[in-house]
């Protein structure tokens, strides 16, 4: 179900610039199925954690109001090219996904 | 707001008390989701849940978002805080069914910068609340929404 997380991590000066694109419907629970009129149940990522070489650099709590297929961009000072970035998420239905990237 | 800030700054004991409460709260926020703030249905309740009702308006927070968003389902938002020791950036859309959208806890090396894309139900302010050095600061940017992105 869960598709891969796309990630790009590049050094610019001494700052690692990390951009992440996740695949997720981010259903609010407010939308209705146009044909049946039934509410589409809420289904959204509610927790995101990013680490560099295993150390947490960013921990986020989200609501369903993050846009579908979430985009996240953040910057970390200190890492070097070759360091490993991991981003993982968990949604309100207990699904999880995780991806690694090497800073270039 | 400035008067309030001056009052707090003047009163050392109040400042100390504030620092203690907010550090307790941010300690909790790191460990667990702030369910009260996330489930709040009004801006006032969300800010109350975050203990940010009296957050200081600050020009050191830059909220970048389009003036007009044609599609409320995808609104790019970028928040930069120029306040030292920023440990949390939270993003709210004031008139969404649940105003609090996201809370980002930043570690020491992480720059006080977050860019993401949010959904907005209708025209309103996008508000950033920043925790820095145990104090709360806030800034807004109005976004006009032509087509809402929260229901249907």
PDB file of C-alpha atoms in Angstrom, chain B:
ATOM      1  CA  UNK B   1       0.855  42.618  23.147  1.00  0.00           C
ATOM      2  CA  UNK B   2       3.979  44.700  23.681  1.00  0.00           C
ATOM      3  CA  UNK B   3       2.663  45.966  26.986  1.00  0.00           C
ATOM      4  CA  UNK B   4       2.130  42.415  28.077  1.00  0.00           C
ATOM      5  CA  UNK B   5       5.612  41.482  26.994  1.00  0.00           C
ATOM      6  CA  UNK B   6       7.108  44.376  28.905  1.00  0.00           C
ATOM      7  CA  UNK B   7       5.132  43.362  31.939  1.00  0.00           C
ATOM      8  CA  UNK B   8       6.453  39.838  31.724  1.00  0.00           C
ATOM      9  CA  UNK B   9       9.995  40.993  31.103  1.00  0.00           C
ATOM     10  CA  UNK B  10       9.865  43.364  34.073  1.00  0.00           C
ATOM     11  CA  UNK B  11       8.554  40.811  36.444  1.00  0.00           C
ATOM     12  CA  UNK B  12      11.403  38.381  36.947  1.00  0.00           C
ATOM     13  CA  UNK B  13       9.362  35.966  39.010  1.00  0.00           C
ATOM     14  CA  UNK B  14       6.613  35.833  36.393  1.00  0.00           C
ATOM     15  CA  UNK B  15       9.207  35.159  33.736  1.00  0.00           C
ATOM     16  CA  UNK B  16      10.689  32.348  35.773  1.00  0.00           C
ATOM     17  CA  UNK B  17       7.251  30.845  36.352  1.00  0.00           C
ATOM     18  CA  UNK B  18       6.469  31.099  32.657  1.00  0.00           C
ATOM     19  CA  UNK B  19       9.744  29.429  31.759  1.00  0.00           C
ATOM     20  CA  UNK B  20       8.998  26.552  34.108  1.00  0.00           C
ATOM     21  CA  UNK B  21       5.485  25.973  32.765  1.00  0.00           C
ATOM     22  CA  UNK B  22       6.482  26.182  29.131  1.00  0.00           C
ATOM     23  CA  UNK B  23       9.456  23.875  29.587  1.00  0.00           C
ATOM     24  CA  UNK B  24       7.149  21.346  31.225  1.00  0.00           C
ATOM     25  CA  UNK B  25       4.746  21.660  28.332  1.00  0.00           C
ATOM     26  CA  UNK B  26       7.369  21.398  25.598  1.00  0.00           C
ATOM     27  CA  UNK B  27       8.765  18.386  27.455  1.00  0.00           C
ATOM     28  CA  UNK B  28       5.346  16.781  27.117  1.00  0.00           C
ATOM     29  CA  UNK B  29       5.037  17.839  23.508  1.00  0.00           C
ATOM     30  CA  UNK B  30       8.258  16.028  22.682  1.00  0.00           C
ATOM     31  CA  UNK B  31       6.963  12.870  24.242  1.00  0.00           C
ATOM     32  CA  UNK B  32       3.375  12.907  23.039  1.00  0.00           C
ATOM     33  CA  UNK B  33       1.042  14.575  20.618  1.00  0.00           C
ATOM     34  CA  UNK B  34      -0.808  17.578  22.008  1.00  0.00           C
ATOM     35  CA  UNK B  35      -4.221  15.987  21.494  1.00  0.00           C
ATOM     36  CA  UNK B  36      -6.153  18.853  23.072  1.00  0.00           C
ATOM     37  CA  UNK B  37      -4.663  21.418  20.688  1.00  0.00           C
ATOM     38  CA  UNK B  38      -4.966  19.172  17.640  1.00  0.00           C
ATOM     39  CA  UNK B  39      -8.634  18.361  18.270  1.00  0.00           C
ATOM     40  CA  UNK B  40      -9.563  21.997  19.023  1.00  0.00           C
ATOM     41  CA  UNK B  41     -12.175  23.359  16.635  1.00  0.00           C
ATOM     42  CA  UNK B  42     -11.471  27.064  17.065  1.00  0.00           C
ATOM     43  CA  UNK B  43      -8.317  29.125  16.967  1.00  0.00           C
ATOM     44  CA  UNK B  44      -8.858  30.232  20.568  1.00  0.00           C
ATOM     45  CA  UNK B  45      -9.115  26.645  21.804  1.00  0.00           C
ATOM     46  CA  UNK B  46      -6.105  25.541  19.745  1.00  0.00           C
ATOM     47  CA  UNK B  47      -3.961  28.354  21.147  1.00  0.00           C
ATOM     48  CA  UNK B  48      -5.240  27.542  24.616  1.00  0.00           C
ATOM     49  CA  UNK B  49      -4.263  23.899  24.118  1.00  0.00           C
ATOM     50  CA  UNK B  50      -0.793  25.052  23.115  1.00  0.00           C
ATOM     51  CA  UNK B  51      -0.662  27.499  26.021  1.00  0.00           C
ATOM     52  CA  UNK B  52       0.008  30.156  23.376  1.00  0.00           C
ATOM     53  CA  UNK B  53      -2.857  32.573  24.055  1.00  0.00           C
ATOM     54  CA  UNK B  54      -0.473  35.305  25.130  1.00  0.00           C
ATOM     55  CA  UNK B  55       2.302  34.533  22.635  1.00  0.00           C
ATOM     56  CA  UNK B  56       4.207  37.674  21.635  1.00  0.00           C
ATOM     57  CA  UNK B  57       3.708  38.985  18.086  1.00  0.00           C
ATOM     58  CA  UNK B  58       7.142  38.900  16.484  1.00  0.00           C
ATOM     59  CA  UNK B  59       8.597  40.278  13.270  1.00  0.00           C
ATOM     60  CA  UNK B  60      11.443  37.803  13.625  1.00  0.00           C
ATOM     61  CA  UNK B  61       9.164  35.060  12.377  1.00  0.00           C
ATOM     62  CA  UNK B  62       8.681  35.033   8.637  1.00  0.00           C
ATOM     63  CA  UNK B  63       5.623  33.238   7.327  1.00  0.00           C
ATOM     64  CA  UNK B  64       5.840  32.825   3.582  1.00  0.00           C
ATOM     65  CA  UNK B  65       2.664  31.819   1.776  1.00  0.00           C
ATOM     66  CA  UNK B  66       0.898  32.978  -1.386  1.00  0.00           C
ATOM     67  CA  UNK B  67      -1.376  36.048  -1.159  1.00  0.00           C
ATOM     68  CA  UNK B  68      -3.992  34.161  -3.123  1.00  0.00           C
ATOM     69  CA  UNK B  69      -4.313  30.392  -3.207  1.00  0.00           C
ATOM     70  CA  UNK B  70      -6.526  29.220  -6.020  1.00  0.00           C
ATOM     71  CA  UNK B  71      -6.607  25.710  -4.656  1.00  0.00           C
ATOM     72  CA  UNK B  72      -7.010  25.459  -0.892  1.00  0.00           C
ATOM     73  CA  UNK B  73      -6.027  21.782  -1.023  1.00  0.00           C
ATOM     74  CA  UNK B  74      -2.400  22.658  -1.706  1.00  0.00           C
ATOM     75  CA  UNK B  75      -1.060  25.835  -0.135  1.00  0.00           C
ATOM     76  CA  UNK B  76       2.732  26.086   0.153  1.00  0.00           C
ATOM     77  CA  UNK B  77       3.813  27.529   3.490  1.00  0.00           C
ATOM     78  CA  UNK B  78       7.320  28.332   4.668  1.00  0.00           C
ATOM     79  CA  UNK B  79       8.153  29.428   8.205  1.00  0.00           C
ATOM     80  CA  UNK B  80      11.518  30.833   9.234  1.00  0.00           C
ATOM     81  CA  UNK B  81      12.225  31.933  12.777  1.00  0.00           C
ATOM     82  CA  UNK B  82      15.089  34.316  13.478  1.00  0.00           C
ATOM     83  CA  UNK B  83      14.653  33.963  17.216  1.00  0.00           C
ATOM     84  CA  UNK B  84      17.519  32.256  19.041  1.00  0.00           C
ATOM     85  CA  UNK B  85      16.917  28.825  20.585  1.00  0.00           C
ATOM     86  CA  UNK B  86      13.841  28.047  18.507  1.00  0.00           C
ATOM     87  CA  UNK B  87      12.753  24.559  19.528  1.00  0.00           C
ATOM     88  CA  UNK B  88       9.292  24.276  18.008  1.00  0.00           C
ATOM     89  CA  UNK B  89       7.468  25.667  14.999  1.00  0.00           C
ATOM     90  CA  UNK B  90       3.720  25.114  14.811  1.00  0.00           C
ATOM     91  CA  UNK B  91       1.494  26.007  11.868  1.00  0.00           C
ATOM     92  CA  UNK B  92      -2.197  26.874  12.089  1.00  0.00           C
ATOM     93  CA  UNK B  93      -4.838  27.917   9.569  1.00  0.00           C
ATOM     94  CA  UNK B  94      -7.124  30.084  11.656  1.00  0.00           C
ATOM     95  CA  UNK B  95     -10.431  29.132  10.042  1.00  0.00           C
ATOM     96  CA  UNK B  96      -9.873  25.449   9.350  1.00  0.00           C
ATOM     97  CA  UNK B  97     -12.240  22.956  11.047  1.00  0.00           C
ATOM     98  CA  UNK B  98      -9.236  22.032  13.201  1.00  0.00           C
ATOM     99  CA  UNK B  99      -6.916  25.050  13.141  1.00  0.00           C
ATOM    100  CA  UNK B 100      -3.722  23.350  14.322  1.00  0.00           C
ATOM    101  CA  UNK B 101      -2.071  21.691  11.332  1.00  0.00           C
ATOM    102  CA  UNK B 102       1.393  20.722  12.419  1.00  0.00           C
ATOM    103  CA  UNK B 103       3.883  20.973  15.234  1.00  0.00           C
ATOM    104  CA  UNK B 104       7.561  20.541  14.414  1.00  0.00           C
ATOM    105  CA  UNK B 105      10.006  19.846  17.233  1.00  0.00           C
ATOM    106  CA  UNK B 106      13.488  20.884  16.183  1.00  0.00           C
ATOM    107  CA  UNK B 107      16.717  19.511  17.560  1.00  0.00           C
ATOM    108  CA  UNK B 108      19.800  21.635  18.290  1.00  0.00           C
ATOM    109  CA  UNK B 109      21.387  21.408  14.861  1.00  0.00           C
ATOM    110  CA  UNK B 110      18.150  21.771  12.934  1.00  0.00           C
ATOM    111  CA  UNK B 111      17.666  25.251  11.509  1.00  0.00           C
ATOM    112  CA  UNK B 112      14.453  27.067  12.515  1.00  0.00           C
ATOM    113  CA  UNK B 113      13.023  26.628   9.051  1.00  0.00           C
ATOM    114  CA  UNK B 114      10.146  24.478   7.814  1.00  0.00           C
ATOM    115  CA  UNK B 115       8.514  24.353   4.406  1.00  0.00           C
ATOM    116  CA  UNK B 116       5.496  22.221   3.647  1.00  0.00           C
ATOM    117  CA  UNK B 117       2.114  22.291   1.931  1.00  0.00           C
ATOM    118  CA  UNK B 118      -1.139  22.630   3.818  1.00  0.00           C
ATOM    119  CA  UNK B 119      -4.888  22.507   3.178  1.00  0.00           C
ATOM    120  CA  UNK B 120      -7.054  25.544   3.877  1.00  0.00           C
ATOM    121  CA  UNK B 121     -10.842  25.497   4.091  1.00  0.00           C
ATOM    122  CA  UNK B 122     -11.270  29.206   3.384  1.00  0.00           C
ATOM    123  CA  UNK B 123      -9.577  32.592   3.372  1.00  0.00           C
ATOM    124  CA  UNK B 124      -7.848  33.172   6.685  1.00  0.00           C
ATOM    125  CA  UNK B 125      -4.579  33.875   8.390  1.00  0.00           C
ATOM    126  CA  UNK B 126      -1.878  31.265   8.418  1.00  0.00           C
ATOM    127  CA  UNK B 127      -0.389  31.544  11.886  1.00  0.00           C
ATOM    128  CA  UNK B 128       2.992  30.327  13.035  1.00  0.00           C
ATOM    129  CA  UNK B 129       3.644  29.811  16.717  1.00  0.00           C
ATOM    130  CA  UNK B 130       7.288  29.502  17.665  1.00  0.00           C
ATOM    131  CA  UNK B 131       8.711  28.263  20.955  1.00  0.00           C
ATOM    132  CA  UNK B 132      12.123  29.787  21.622  1.00  0.00           C
ATOM    133  CA  UNK B 133      14.033  29.762  24.882  1.00  0.00           C
ATOM    134  CA  UNK B 134      10.884  28.603  26.671  1.00  0.00           C
ATOM    135  CA  UNK B 135       8.801  31.544  25.423  1.00  0.00           C
ATOM    136  CA  UNK B 136       6.147  31.672  22.742  1.00  0.00           C
ATOM    137  CA  UNK B 137       6.084  33.980  19.751  1.00  0.00           C
ATOM    138  CA  UNK B 138       3.680  34.251  16.856  1.00  0.00           C
ATOM    139  CA  UNK B 139       3.217  35.773  13.406  1.00  0.00           C
ATOM    140  CA  UNK B 140       0.568  35.623  10.700  1.00  0.00           C
ATOM    141  CA  UNK B 141       0.178  35.889   6.945  1.00  0.00           C
ATOM    142  CA  UNK B 142      -3.210  36.182   5.280  1.00  0.00           C
ATOM    143  CA  UNK B 143      -3.998  33.803   2.435  1.00  0.00           C
ATOM    144  CA  UNK B 144      -7.062  34.315   0.253  1.00  0.00           C
ATOM    145  CA  UNK B 145      -8.496  30.980  -0.773  1.00  0.00           C
ATOM    146  CA  UNK B 146     -10.563  30.783  -3.938  1.00  0.00           C
ATOM    147  CA  UNK B 147     -11.509  27.117  -3.555  1.00  0.00           C
ATOM    148  CA  UNK B 148     -11.468  25.390  -0.174  1.00  0.00           C
ATOM    149  CA  UNK B 149      -9.599  22.172   0.370  1.00  0.00           C
ATOM    150  CA  UNK B 150     -10.999  20.605   3.489  1.00  0.00           C
ATOM    151  CA  UNK B 151     -14.372  19.125   2.684  1.00  0.00           C
ATOM    152  CA  UNK B 152     -16.409  18.541  -0.318  1.00  0.00           C
TER     153      UNK B 152
END
